[in-house]
Backbone as a printed PyTorch tensor [residue, N CA C, xyz], in Angstrom:
tensor([[[  32.5140,  139.5820, -119.0540],
         [  32.9080,  138.3080, -118.3800],
         [  33.7520,  138.3220, -117.5510]],

        [[  33.0380,  137.6060, -116.5780],
         [  33.7610,  137.3900, -115.2370],
         [  35.2350,  136.6300, -115.1960]],

        [[  35.7920,  136.7770, -114.3330],
         [  37.7900,  136.2720, -114.8560],
         [  37.1970,  134.7510, -113.8150]],

        [[  38.3530,  134.0670, -114.1410],
         [  38.7050,  132.6700, -113.5930],
         [  39.4770,  132.6400, -113.2940]],

        [[  39.7370,  132.0900, -111.7730],
         [  40.7240,  131.7280, -110.7880],
         [  40.7320,  130.4030, -111.0990]],

        [[  42.4750,  129.8090, -110.7480],
         [  43.5620,  128.2320, -110.1500],
         [  42.8460,  129.1740, -109.0180]],

        [[  43.4750,  127.4190, -108.3390],
         [  43.2230,  127.8590, -106.5500],
         [  44.1610,  127.2380, -106.6750]],

        [[  45.3080,  126.4380, -106.5730],
         [  46.3460,  125.4370, -106.4430],
         [  46.2640,  125.1810, -104.7950]],

        [[  46.3940,  123.7180, -104.8690],
         [  46.4290,  123.2120, -103.4320],
         [  48.0940,  122.7150, -103.1880]],

        [[  48.6050,  123.5510, -103.0500],
         [  50.0990,  123.0410, -103.3880],
         [  50.3060,  121.9850, -101.9290]],

        [[  51.6310,  121.2380, -102.6820],
         [  52.1410,  120.5520, -102.1230],
         [  51.1200,  118.7210, -102.1310]],

        [[  51.7420,  117.7470, -101.5340],
         [  50.8800,  116.1020, -102.4050],
         [  51.3010,  115.2540, -100.6980]],

        [[  50.5150,  114.4400, -101.0010],
         [  50.4070,  112.7110,  -99.9470],
         [  51.3510,  113.2210, -100.0760]],

        [[  52.3110,  112.7510, -101.1110],
         [  53.4610,  112.5000, -101.2760],
         [  54.3380,  112.9760, -100.0380]],

        [[  54.1290,  114.0610, -100.2970],
         [  55.6910,  114.5360, -100.7400],
         [  54.6430,  116.3490,  -99.6000]],

        [[  55.1760,  116.3310,  -98.5560],
         [  53.5660,  116.6330,  -97.6040],
         [  54.2170,  118.2490,  -97.3930]],

        [[  54.8580,  118.1260,  -97.3430],
         [  55.0590,  119.7300,  -97.0350],
         [  56.4000,  119.6540,  -95.9530]],

        [[  55.9190,  121.0520,  -94.8410],
         [  56.1950,  121.0950,  -93.8560],
         [  55.4470,  120.6420,  -92.6070]],

        [[  55.8200,  120.0610,  -91.1930],
         [  54.7060,  119.2500,  -90.4910],
         [  54.8010,  120.6980,  -89.5410]],

        [[  53.7600,  120.7790,  -89.1850],
         [  53.5730,  121.5620,  -87.8820],
         [  53.9740,  121.3850,  -86.2470]],

        [[  54.2950,  122.4270,  -86.2300],
         [  55.0380,  122.2860,  -83.9320],
         [  53.9140,  121.0370,  -83.6140]],

        [[  52.3370,  120.8510,  -83.8290],
         [  51.8220,  119.3450,  -83.4040],
         [  51.8220,  118.3510,  -84.3150]],

        [[  52.6100,  118.1960,  -85.2420],
         [  52.6550,  117.0330,  -86.0720],
         [  51.5330,  116.3630,  -87.1860]],

        [[  51.6390,  117.9750,  -87.3700],
         [  49.6210,  118.2350,  -89.2000],
         [  51.0990,  118.9020,  -90.0990]],

        [[  50.2600,  117.6700,  -91.1970],
         [  51.4600,  118.2350,  -92.7570],
         [  50.5190,  119.4560,  -93.4750]],

        [[  51.4820,  120.4990,  -93.8000],
         [  50.8250,  121.4280,  -94.6340],
         [  50.1160,  120.9120,  -95.8280]],

        [[  49.9260,  120.5170,  -96.2560],
         [  49.3960,  119.9760,  -97.4480],
         [  47.7040,  119.7920,  -96.9440]],

        [[  47.6190,  119.3870,  -94.5450],
         [  46.5750,  119.4420,  -94.9640],
         [  45.8300,  120.5190,  -94.8030]],

        [[  46.9760,  121.6860,  -94.1980],
         [  46.5950,  123.3320,  -93.7380],
         [  46.3240,  124.2190,  -95.1560]],

        [[  47.0920,  123.5080,  -96.3190],
         [  46.9360,  124.3960,  -97.6850],
         [  45.5610,  124.0360,  -98.5500]],

        [[  44.7300,  123.0640,  -98.3260],
         [  43.7280,  122.2380,  -98.2990],
         [  42.8410,  123.2260,  -97.9220]],

        [[  43.1140,  122.7070,  -97.1600],
         [  41.8120,  122.8500,  -95.9880],
         [  41.4420,  124.9760,  -95.8890]],

        [[  42.8990,  125.4410,  -96.0950],
         [  42.4900,  127.2500,  -96.9090],
         [  41.7850,  127.3070,  -97.8580]],

        [[  42.2150,  126.4030,  -99.2040],
         [  42.3630,  126.7760, -100.4270],
         [  40.8330,  126.3160, -100.9640]],

        [[  39.9400,  124.9130, -100.1010],
         [  38.5950,  125.2670,  -99.8450],
         [  38.0590,  126.7190,  -99.8090]],

        [[  38.5300,  126.8420,  -98.4540],
         [  37.5750,  128.3220,  -97.6110],
         [  37.5860,  129.3010,  -99.4910]],

        [[  38.8050,  129.7590,  -99.9250],
         [  38.9670,  130.6180, -100.6580],
         [  38.1170,  129.8580, -102.4160]],

        [[  37.9160,  129.1800, -102.8210],
         [  37.5390,  129.4660, -103.8910],
         [  35.8250,  129.3020, -103.2550]],

        [[  35.6710,  128.7820, -101.8640],
         [  34.3310,  129.0760, -101.5830],
         [  34.0240,  130.9830, -101.6510]],

        [[  34.7580,  131.2250, -100.8780],
         [  34.7380,  132.9450, -101.2550],
         [  34.6310,  133.3760, -102.7440]],

        [[  35.8140,  133.3090, -103.4420],
         [  36.0230,  133.8840, -104.2920],
         [  34.5440,  133.5530, -105.5830]],

        [[  33.5450,  132.3630, -105.5470],
         [  32.6870,  132.1460, -106.2590],
         [  31.6180,  132.6780, -105.0650]],

        [[  31.6060,  133.6670, -103.9540],
         [  30.7350,  134.1710, -103.1490],
         [  30.5350,  135.7990, -103.7250]],

        [[  31.9280,  135.9390, -104.6010],
         [  31.8410,  136.7920, -104.9050],
         [  32.0940,  137.5430, -106.5030]],

        [[  31.1010,  135.9660, -107.5830],
         [  31.0820,  135.7350, -108.4860],
         [  32.9360,  134.7980, -109.2570]],

        [[  32.7750,  135.4060, -108.7000],
         [  33.9450,  134.7560, -109.6160],
         [  34.3660,  132.7320, -110.4220]],

        [[  34.2440,  132.5740, -111.4510],
         [  34.8520,  130.8120, -111.8900],
         [  35.8530,  130.2600, -111.0540]],

        [[  35.3740,  129.8500, -110.5750],
         [  36.5810,  129.2130, -110.0890],
         [  37.5200,  127.3370, -110.8310]],

        [[  38.2140,  127.8020, -110.8940],
         [  38.9090,  125.6600, -110.9830],
         [  39.7590,  125.4610, -109.9130]],

        [[  39.3920,  124.4190, -109.4350],
         [  40.8070,  123.9140, -108.5510],
         [  41.6140,  123.1130, -108.6220]],

        [[  42.6800,  122.7180, -108.3550],
         [  44.4050,  122.3560, -108.7300],
         [  45.0730,  121.7170, -107.3980]],

        [[  44.5430,  120.5880, -107.6060],
         [  45.5950,  118.6780, -106.9650],
         [  44.5400,  119.0050, -105.6460]],

        [[  43.3950,  118.8070, -105.2670],
         [  42.3910,  118.9600, -103.9680],
         [  42.8280,  117.6650, -103.8110]],

        [[  42.7390,  116.3980, -104.5500],
         [  42.9170,  114.7460, -103.7330],
         [  44.4520,  115.4680, -103.5150]],

        [[  45.5180,  115.7600, -103.6000],
         [  46.8470,  115.9150, -103.1320],
         [  47.9810,  114.6740, -104.0520]],

        [[  47.6890,  114.0410, -105.6720],
         [  48.1440,  113.9140, -106.3960],
         [  48.8790,  114.2300, -107.4000]],

        [[  48.7370,  115.5690, -107.8090],
         [  48.7930,  115.2570, -108.9380],
         [  51.1390,  115.5570, -109.2810]],

        [[  51.1850,  115.3650, -110.6450],
         [  52.4690,  114.8280, -110.9030],
         [  53.4370,  115.3890, -110.4280]],

        [[  53.4510,  116.2050, -110.8420],
         [  54.7000,  117.3000, -110.9010],
         [  54.0810,  118.8790, -111.2580]],

        [[  55.3230,  119.4770, -110.0400],
         [  55.1370,  121.4950, -109.8730],
         [  54.8560,  122.0520, -111.5970]],

        [[  55.0720,  121.3580, -113.0000],
         [  55.2140,  121.8670, -113.9480],
         [  53.4860,  120.8940, -114.2640]],

        [[  53.2060,  120.0260, -113.9320],
         [  51.4870,  120.0750, -114.0570],
         [  50.3100,  120.7890, -113.9420]],

        [[  51.1680,  121.7360, -112.5270],
         [  49.6620,  122.6590, -112.2170],
         [  49.4000,  123.7080, -112.6600]],

        [[  50.4280,  124.5050, -113.2780],
         [  49.3530,  125.4800, -113.8830],
         [  49.1330,  125.1430, -115.3360]],

        [[  50.0530,  123.6280, -115.6860],
         [  49.3560,  123.4040, -117.5900],
         [  47.7240,  122.0640, -116.9040]],

        [[  47.2930,  122.6610, -115.7230],
         [  46.2350,  121.9660, -116.4240],
         [  45.1380,  123.4380, -116.0910]],

        [[  45.6190,  124.5100, -115.8450],
         [  44.5170,  125.9740, -116.0230],
         [  44.8720,  126.8210, -116.7940]],

        [[  45.5500,  126.2160, -118.2280],
         [  45.8010,  127.0240, -119.4080],
         [  44.9530,  128.2720, -119.4300]],

        [[  43.9310,  128.0800, -119.1870],
         [  42.9160,  129.0330, -120.3530],
         [  42.5540,  129.7400, -119.3180]],

        [[  42.9210,  130.0290, -117.3170],
         [  42.0880,  130.8210, -116.1080],
         [  42.9960,  132.1520, -116.2360]],

        [[  42.1860,  132.8870, -115.7760],
         [  42.8290,  134.3870, -115.5040],
         [  44.5620,  134.9270, -115.1040]],

        [[  44.2670,  133.8620, -113.8070],
         [  44.9440,  134.2410, -112.6830],
         [  44.5990,  132.5310, -111.9120]],

        [[  45.9880,  132.6000, -111.4800],
         [  46.8940,  131.4900, -110.0780],
         [  46.5700,  131.7920, -109.5570]],

        [[  46.4820,  130.8790, -107.9430],
         [  47.2530,  130.9450, -106.9290],
         [  47.6620,  129.3410, -105.8980]],

        [[  48.6570,  129.7380, -105.8270],
         [  48.8780,  128.7260, -105.6370],
         [  49.2740,  128.8480, -103.8490]],

        [[  48.0840,  127.7680, -102.9930],
         [  48.1970,  128.6630, -101.6110],
         [  48.6940,  127.4760, -100.3510]],

        [[  49.8550,  127.8240,  -99.6690],
         [  50.8340,  127.2380,  -99.0400],
         [  51.3160,  127.7470,  -97.1080]],

        [[  51.2090,  126.6420,  -96.3540],
         [  51.6310,  127.3850,  -95.4530],
         [  53.7360,  127.4080,  -94.9160]],

        [[  54.6060,  128.5170,  -94.0410],
         [  55.1530,  128.6350,  -94.2380],
         [  55.9830,  127.4760,  -93.0330]],

        [[  57.6000,  127.5380,  -93.3010],
         [  58.4430,  127.0660,  -91.9160],
         [  59.6230,  127.9300,  -91.5330]],

        [[  60.4480,  127.4920,  -91.2290],
         [  61.2830,  127.5320,  -91.1210],
         [  62.6040,  126.8000,  -91.3260]],

        [[  64.3240,  127.7030,  -91.3900],
         [  65.0460,  126.9490,  -91.7680],
         [  64.9820,  125.8870,  -90.3350]],

        [[  66.3240,  124.6260,  -90.5960],
         [  66.5250,  123.7340,  -89.7270],
         [  66.5900,  124.2440,  -88.4540]],

        [[  68.2820,  124.9010,  -88.9120],
         [  68.8740,  125.8140,  -87.4600],
         [  68.3520,  126.6260,  -86.5880]],

        [[  66.7470,  127.1910,  -87.2550],
         [  66.0120,  128.1060,  -86.1310],
         [  65.1250,  126.7750,  -85.2740]],

        [[  64.9060,  125.5500,  -85.5380],
         [  63.7450,  125.1240,  -84.6370],
         [  64.4420,  124.1230,  -82.9880]],

        [[  63.7060,  124.2250,  -82.7010],
         [  63.8490,  123.9230,  -81.0780],
         [  62.8310,  122.2220,  -81.4120]],

        [[  63.0810,  121.6950,  -79.8860],
         [  62.1570,  120.9260,  -79.6520],
         [  61.0620,  120.7010,  -78.8240]],

        [[  60.3930,  119.8860,  -78.4470],
         [  59.3440,  119.2850,  -77.6970],
         [  58.2720,  118.7790,  -77.9160]],

        [[  57.7890,  117.7750,  -76.3400],
         [  56.7210,  117.1660,  -76.7210],
         [  55.4130,  117.4900,  -77.0300]],

        [[  55.0530,  117.4670,  -77.8100],
         [  53.1220,  116.9080,  -77.9580],
         [  52.8680,  115.6420,  -78.2000]],

        [[  51.9960,  116.0040,  -77.0220],
         [  51.1790,  113.9740,  -77.6250],
         [  51.1380,  112.8970,  -77.7660]],

        [[  52.9190,  112.6050,  -77.2880],
         [  53.5380,  111.4770,  -76.5130],
         [  54.3740,  111.4890,  -77.8990]],

        [[  54.4180,  112.8100,  -78.8110],
         [  55.5970,  112.0040,  -79.8780],
         [  56.6180,  114.2130,  -78.9400]],

        [[  58.0800,  113.5510,  -80.1620],
         [  58.8300,  114.5610,  -79.9510],
         [  58.6100,  115.6170,  -81.2130]],

        [[  58.1370,  116.5100,  -81.2380],
         [  58.1780,  117.6200,  -82.8920],
         [  58.8620,  118.4440,  -82.8400]],

        [[  59.3890,  119.1200,  -83.7280],
         [  60.0340,  120.5200,  -84.1680],
         [  58.8000,  121.8620,  -84.1560]],

        [[  59.9520,  122.8190,  -83.1040],
         [  58.4070,  124.5660,  -83.2520],
         [  59.5320,  125.7090,  -83.6160]],

        [[  58.7460,  126.5360,  -83.4990],
         [  60.7720,  127.2980,  -83.4020],
         [  59.0780,  129.2670,  -83.1710]],

        [[  58.8650,  129.8220,  -82.3770],
         [  58.3280,  130.3270,  -82.2460],
         [  59.4700,  131.8350,  -82.2290]],

        [[  60.2800,  132.2450,  -83.7010],
         [  60.5490,  132.9840,  -83.4060],
         [  60.3640,  134.5770,  -84.5980]],

        [[  59.1660,  133.8710,  -85.6330],
         [  58.5170,  133.6280,  -87.2400],
         [  57.4980,  134.0620,  -87.0750]],

        [[  55.8680,  134.6690,  -87.1320],
         [  55.0360,  134.3170,  -87.4440],
         [  54.5100,  135.5720,  -88.5690]],

        [[  53.6630,  134.3900,  -89.2730],
         [  52.7740,  135.9650,  -90.8520],
         [  53.0690,  136.2120,  -91.8720]],

        [[  52.4930,  136.0020,  -92.6890],
         [  52.1160,  135.4550,  -94.2020],
         [  52.6330,  136.2370,  -95.1210]],

        [[  53.3480,  135.7490,  -96.4890],
         [  54.2590,  137.1230,  -97.2130],
         [  54.1090,  135.8210,  -98.6800]],

        [[  53.2700,  136.7010,  -99.4580],
         [  53.4110,  136.0550, -100.9190],
         [  54.8530,  136.6670, -101.9010]],

        [[  54.8660,  135.4840, -103.1450],
         [  56.1270,  135.7420, -103.5500],
         [  55.4270,  135.7250, -105.4430]],

        [[  55.9040,  136.4790, -106.3650],
         [  55.8700,  136.3590, -107.4080],
         [  56.8120,  135.9770, -108.2250]],

        [[  57.0910,  136.2990, -109.7930],
         [  57.7700,  135.8810, -110.3290],
         [  58.1050,  136.2100, -111.4100]],

        [[  59.7920,  136.8710, -111.4620],
         [  59.7840,  138.3610, -112.9620],
         [  60.3180,  137.1930, -114.2100]],

        [[  59.8170,  136.1660, -114.3370],
         [  60.1430,  135.2770, -114.9330],
         [  58.5320,  134.2480, -115.4370]],

        [[  57.6240,  135.0660, -114.7900],
         [  55.8480,  135.0230, -114.9180],
         [  55.9190,  135.6130, -116.2390]],

        [[  54.5010,  134.6690, -117.1940],
         [  54.5310,  135.4630, -118.1150],
         [  53.5190,  137.2230, -118.5240]],

        [[  53.1250,  137.3510, -116.9190],
         [  52.9260,  138.7030, -116.9070],
         [  53.2460,  139.9120, -115.2950]],

        [[  54.3180,  139.8860, -114.8160],
         [  55.0370,  139.3820, -113.5360],
         [  54.6370,  141.2430, -112.9440]],

        [[  53.9900,  142.0200, -113.8960],
         [  53.3330,  142.8120, -113.7480],
         [  51.5520,  143.3700, -113.2410]],

        [[  51.1140,  142.5920, -113.5850],
         [  50.0830,  142.2730, -113.0120],
         [  50.0570,  141.0750, -111.6460]],

        [[  50.8060,  139.8380, -111.7500],
         [  51.0760,  139.0200, -110.1540],
         [  51.6430,  139.9600, -109.2870]],

        [[  52.4450,  140.8350, -109.5400],
         [  53.0840,  141.8800, -108.2660],
         [  51.7060,  142.3680, -108.0250]],

        [[  50.9680,  143.4400, -108.8970],
         [  49.8650,  143.5200, -108.6570],
         [  48.8590,  143.5460, -107.7450]],

        [[  48.5400,  141.9470, -108.3070],
         [  47.6370,  141.5780, -107.4430],
         [  48.1400,  140.8880, -106.0720]],

        [[  48.8460,  140.4660, -105.6870],
         [  50.0580,  139.9660, -104.8170],
         [  49.3980,  141.6420, -103.8420]],

        [[  50.3740,  142.1920, -103.8160],
         [  49.8210,  143.8280, -103.6870],
         [  49.1710,  143.8480, -102.6000]],

        [[  47.5900,  144.1150, -103.8650],
         [  46.4620,  144.1650, -103.3150],
         [  46.2900,  142.8950, -102.2850]],

        [[  46.5550,  142.0310, -102.4800],
         [  45.9690,  140.3780, -101.3860],
         [  47.0240,  140.8390, -100.5990]],

        [[  47.4160,  141.7320,  -99.7820],
         [  48.3700,  141.9400,  -98.6230],
         [  47.2460,  142.8360,  -98.2400]],

        [[  47.0530,  143.5620,  -99.1920],
         [  47.2800,  145.2870,  -98.0710],
         [  45.4960,  145.2710,  -97.2270]],

        [[  44.7300,  143.6890,  -98.5950],
         [  43.6170,  144.0710,  -97.5750],
         [  44.0990,  142.7420,  -96.6870]],

        [[  44.8420,  141.7820,  -96.2550],
         [  44.8230,  141.0010,  -95.3630],
         [  45.4510,  142.1670,  -94.4710]],

        [[  45.9000,  142.7010,  -94.2180],
         [  46.5670,  144.3730,  -93.8530],
         [  45.5280,  144.7910,  -93.0350]],

        [[  44.6180,  145.3090,  -93.3310],
         [  43.4960,  146.3860,  -93.3980],
         [  42.1810,  145.2870,  -92.3780]],

        [[  42.3240,  144.4740,  -92.7390],
         [  41.6040,  143.3850,  -91.6540],
         [  42.2820,  142.7510,  -90.7030]],

        [[  43.3560,  143.0080,  -89.6090],
         [  44.5260,  142.6910,  -89.0910],
         [  45.2740,  141.9610,  -89.1090]],

        [[  45.5560,  140.6100,  -90.2540],
         [  46.9760,  139.7420,  -90.4500],
         [  47.4210,  140.4430,  -91.2020]],

        [[  48.3570,  139.8920,  -89.8490],
         [  50.0630,  140.8720,  -89.9450],
         [  51.1610,  139.5900,  -91.0620]],

        [[  51.7440,  140.6570,  -91.7570],
         [  52.8200,  139.9490,  -92.0880],
         [  54.4870,  139.9170,  -91.9240]],

        [[  55.2340,  138.8540,  -92.3660],
         [  56.2210,  138.1750,  -92.2820],
         [  56.9990,  138.5480,  -92.3690]],

        [[  58.2850,  139.1980,  -92.4450],
         [  59.5610,  139.4140,  -93.7120],
         [  60.9370,  138.6600,  -93.0240]],

        [[  60.5310,  137.4460,  -92.1890],
         [  61.8110,  137.4360,  -92.6810],
         [  61.9930,  136.4240,  -93.3890]],

        [[  61.4980,  136.7980,  -94.6000],
         [  61.7040,  135.5910,  -96.5130],
         [  62.2420,  136.9510,  -96.6260]],

        [[  62.7890,  138.2570,  -96.5690],
         [  63.1190,  138.8820,  -96.6730],
         [  64.3590,  139.3480,  -96.4550]],

        [[  64.5040,  138.6510,  -95.9640],
         [  66.2270,  138.0410,  -95.7860],
         [  67.0650,  137.3210,  -97.1310]],

        [[  66.1960,  136.5820,  -97.5910],
         [  66.6780,  135.5310,  -98.5860],
         [  66.3000,  136.1360, -100.4480]],

        [[  64.9100,  136.5580,  -99.9980],
         [  64.3310,  137.2070, -101.8840],
         [  64.0150,  138.7530, -101.3470]],

        [[  64.4620,  139.2500, -102.6760],
         [  64.2170,  140.5100, -102.8730],
         [  62.9750,  141.2410, -102.9780]],

        [[  62.3930,  142.6100, -102.6610],
         [  60.8800,  142.8240, -102.0110],
         [  60.4520,  143.5930, -103.7450]],

        [[  58.9390,  142.9850, -103.6470],
         [  59.2290,  143.2310, -104.8780],
         [  57.5850,  144.7770, -104.3570]],

        [[  57.3410,  144.1270, -103.1610],
         [  56.4410,  145.4710, -102.1640],
         [  57.1150,  145.1710, -101.1430]],

        [[  57.3640,  145.7860,  -99.9190],
         [  58.1160,  145.6500,  -99.0720],
         [  56.8040,  145.8310,  -97.7860]],

        [[  56.4990,  147.0800,  -98.1820],
         [  54.8360,  146.9840,  -96.9950],
         [  54.0250,  146.1380,  -96.7310]],

        [[  53.9700,  145.5920,  -98.3300],
         [  52.3510,  143.7570,  -97.8180],
         [  53.3920,  142.5760,  -98.6100]],

        [[  54.2870,  142.5300,  -97.6460],
         [  55.9810,  141.3090,  -97.6600],
         [  54.6340,  140.0060,  -99.1870]],

        [[  55.7930,  141.1190, -100.1920],
         [  55.4870,  140.7850, -101.6800],
         [  57.1670,  140.2520, -102.1420]],

        [[  57.7720,  139.1800, -102.3230],
         [  58.8900,  138.5380, -102.3450],
         [  59.0080,  138.5590, -103.7320]],

        [[  60.5000,  138.7080, -104.4440],
         [  60.8570,  138.2110, -105.6370],
         [  61.0430,  136.3100, -105.8290]],

        [[  60.1900,  135.3960, -105.8610],
         [  61.4970,  134.3070, -105.9720],
         [  60.9640,  133.5500, -107.7290]],

        [[  61.5110,  133.4950, -108.3780],
         [  61.4680,  134.2090, -109.5840],
         [  61.8180,  132.7880, -110.7320]],

        [[  62.1460,  131.6630, -109.6380],
         [  62.4410,  130.1620, -110.0690],
         [  61.4350,  129.5780, -109.7020]],

        [[  59.9970,  130.0440, -108.6280],
         [  58.8280,  128.8030, -108.9040],
         [  58.3930,  128.5830, -110.0980]],

        [[  58.3590,  126.7570, -109.5700],
         [  58.0490,  126.8220, -111.1220],
         [  56.7900,  126.8100, -111.2970]],

        [[  56.1050,  126.8770, -109.8870],
         [  54.4170,  126.7860, -110.1530],
         [  54.0850,  128.3780, -110.4540]],

        [[  55.1700,  129.4400, -110.4400],
         [  55.1050,  130.5960, -110.8380],
         [  55.4100,  130.3490, -112.7240]],

        [[  56.3810,  130.6890, -112.8690],
         [  57.2790,  130.7810, -114.1120],
         [  56.0860,  129.7890, -114.4700]],

        [[  56.2410,  128.5650, -114.9320],
         [  55.3270,  127.9140, -115.9620],
         [  54.0430,  128.4560, -116.0270]],

        [[  52.8470,  129.0650, -116.0310],
         [  52.1780,  129.5930, -115.3250],
         [  51.6880,  131.2080, -116.5070]],

        [[  50.7790,  130.5410, -117.1940],
         [  50.0710,  131.3110, -118.2190],
         [  49.4060,  132.2120, -118.3410]],

        [[  49.1870,  133.1100, -116.9920],
         [  48.5020,  133.9450, -115.7960],
         [  48.9970,  134.7940, -115.1490]],

        [[  48.7650,  135.6760, -114.2380],
         [  49.4980,  136.2780, -113.5960],
         [  49.3200,  134.9740, -112.4950]],

        [[  51.1220,  135.3810, -111.4170],
         [  49.6810,  133.8920, -110.9100],
         [  50.9670,  134.4230, -109.6530]],

        [[  50.9510,  133.9990, -108.0400],
         [  51.3970,  134.1250, -106.8140],
         [  51.1990,  133.1290, -106.2750]],

        [[  52.3490,  133.2760, -105.3530],
         [  52.3180,  131.5900, -104.5470],
         [  52.4680,  132.5400, -102.9070]],

        [[  51.0170,  132.3730, -102.1940],
         [  51.1810,  132.8900, -100.5580],
         [  50.7280,  131.7820,  -99.7400]],

        [[  52.2490,  132.1780,  -98.9090],
         [  52.1110,  131.4750,  -97.3520],
         [  51.4960,  132.1590,  -96.0170]],

        [[  50.3800,  131.5310,  -96.5490],
         [  48.8340,  132.0430,  -94.6620],
         [  50.2200,  132.3760,  -93.6550]],

        [[  50.7830,  131.6910,  -93.0900],
         [  51.6090,  131.9430,  -92.3250],
         [  52.8440,  130.7080,  -91.9560]],

        [[  53.4510,  130.9090,  -90.4420],
         [  54.1130,  129.4920,  -90.0060],
         [  54.0830,  129.2130,  -89.0640]],

        [[  53.7280,  127.3800,  -89.6130],
         [  52.5020,  126.4810,  -88.9370],
         [  54.4750,  125.5840,  -87.9690]],

        [[  55.4120,  126.3870,  -87.5650],
         [  56.4300,  125.5220,  -86.4140],
         [  56.0020,  126.9430,  -85.6890]],

        [[  54.8660,  127.5560,  -85.8450],
         [  54.9110,  128.6470,  -84.5920],
         [  53.9530,  128.3190,  -83.5310]],

        [[  53.8410,  127.8500,  -82.3500],
         [  52.7790,  126.6070,  -82.0160],
         [  51.4630,  128.1090,  -81.5220]],

        [[  52.2380,  129.5730,  -81.4680],
         [  50.3470,  129.9840,  -81.4680],
         [  49.5730,  129.8540,  -82.6320]],

        [[  50.8980,  130.5920,  -83.6540],
         [  50.7480,  131.0820,  -85.2390],
         [  49.2390,  129.8290,  -85.5070]],

        [[  49.5530,  128.8770,  -85.5510],
         [  50.1220,  127.0460,  -86.0690],
         [  48.1630,  126.6170,  -85.3750]],

        [[  47.7740,  127.5810,  -84.0460],
         [  46.5350,  127.2040,  -83.5490],
         [  45.3620,  128.0020,  -84.1580]],

        [[  46.1230,  129.6590,  -84.2790],
         [  45.1810,  130.2280,  -85.2170],
         [  45.3690,  129.9680,  -87.0160]],

        [[  45.9980,  129.1920,  -87.8360],
         [  46.0160,  128.6090,  -88.5810],
         [  44.1830,  127.6400,  -89.0480]],

        [[  44.5360,  126.8220,  -87.6280],
         [  43.6870,  126.3220,  -87.5690],
         [  42.0900,  126.5990,  -87.2690]],

        [[  42.0360,  127.4030,  -87.0150],
         [  40.7580,  127.9570,  -86.7320],
         [  39.7420,  128.0880,  -87.8110]],

        [[  38.8770,  127.8590,  -87.8880],
         [  38.3830,  127.9890,  -88.7870],
         [  37.5320,  128.6100,  -89.5790]],

        [[  36.7610,  129.9480,  -88.5320],
         [  36.3810,  131.2920,  -88.4950],
         [  37.7650,  132.4810,  -89.0340]],

        [[  38.6770,  132.1320,  -88.5000],
         [  40.1130,  133.0310,  -88.6650],
         [  40.1930,  132.7020,  -90.4010]],

        [[  40.2670,  131.6700,  -91.0400],
         [  40.8570,  130.2070,  -91.8730],
         [  39.6810,  131.2360,  -92.8250]],

        [[  38.1540,  131.6970,  -92.8490],
         [  37.1750,  131.8600,  -93.6610],
         [  37.7820,  133.5790,  -93.6200]],

        [[  38.0280,  134.5870,  -92.3680],
         [  37.8000,  136.0030,  -92.2520],
         [  39.0150,  135.9350,  -93.1870]],

        [[  40.5450,  135.8040,  -93.9400],
         [  41.5140,  135.2570,  -94.2590],
         [  41.3530,  134.6900,  -95.8240]],

        [[  39.8120,  133.8590,  -96.0540],
         [  39.8980,  133.7760,  -97.6350],
         [  39.8630,  134.9590,  -97.7550]],

        [[  38.3900,  135.2150,  -97.0950],
         [  37.7910,  136.1080,  -97.6460],
         [  37.9230,  137.4270,  -98.1610]],

        [[  39.0430,  137.9980,  -97.4100],
         [  40.8150,  138.9400,  -98.6380],
         [  41.0800,  138.5620,  -99.2890]],

        [[  41.0500,  137.1520,  -99.4160],
         [  42.0040,  136.3260, -100.1310],
         [  40.8610,  137.1220, -101.4160]],

        [[  40.1800,  137.1770, -101.5270],
         [  39.6980,  136.2410, -103.2030],
         [  38.6110,  137.9830, -103.1160]],

        [[  38.3980,  139.0020, -102.1810],
         [  38.4290,  140.2830, -102.3700],
         [  39.5030,  140.9910, -103.2160]],

        [[  41.3650,  140.7560, -102.1020],
         [  41.8960,  140.9350, -103.1020],
         [  42.2730,  140.7380, -104.8570]],

        [[  41.5010,  139.2850, -104.9800],
         [  42.2600,  139.1640, -106.6080],
         [  41.0010,  139.0400, -107.1800]],

        [[  40.0370,  139.1150, -106.3030],
         [  39.0710,  139.8320, -107.6250],
         [  39.1140,  141.2040, -107.9390]],

        [[  39.0870,  142.2360, -107.2230],
         [  39.9440,  143.4110, -107.2030],
         [  40.4930,  144.0910, -108.2120]],

        [[  41.5190,  143.6420, -108.2690],
         [  42.5280,  143.4130, -109.2320],
         [  42.5960,  142.7280, -110.3860]],

        [[  41.4820,  141.8200, -110.2690],
         [  41.5450,  140.9780, -111.9560],
         [  41.1250,  142.1290, -112.8900]],

        [[  39.4710,  142.4570, -112.0900],
         [  38.6320,  143.5650, -112.3080],
         [  38.7880,  144.3850, -112.8430]],

        [[  39.8590,  144.9710, -111.9720],
         [  40.3800,  146.1000, -112.8430],
         [  40.9890,  147.0340, -114.1140]],

        [[  42.0490,  145.2540, -114.5950],
         [  42.4870,  144.8010, -115.5950],
         [  41.5340,  145.4460, -117.0160]],

        [[  39.9630,  145.0080, -116.4260],
         [  39.0340,  144.8120, -117.5540],
         [  38.4670,  145.9760, -117.8210]]])
């Protein structure tokens, strides 16, 4: 029996998350990558469910509640930086904030999740696939979050609602830092999105099948 993977589009139209260095909302980045991850999983023969594609979901708790029978829950996000690290520049006639200090992806799991060990295992599998493909992680989040796997930038974030309310192993993925001006452009690139999505999907599929 093939596993079912739920892919959650982080944030909403009303609460759209971070704003990139060029003024694009995090929700838009999240939706683009989530759609590519869904396609990549389906090419591998994995059954998929999408959560919050229209950006109108009511609450954080409602996200995992929509997919109680899924075998794995992945929440897609893009990272920012603390307010004290921001600088300002003019882009397309607007003043926007940016920070070129940090770049790279990271992953989060919760020890309050129903299956924290497999959550961490799958996060490490995703991180390993990404690094083998040339994607570099960031360790900026290690300043505040303990590591579940330092090598692959997997952190514990025990109180993230979408992780601890999930009834299956769950991972929150930060694809990169959209406040970084160069990385923002990379994160907008469709070919790079597809490559990243393919590695994420392969990591998830390998991890899930290993447990069957």
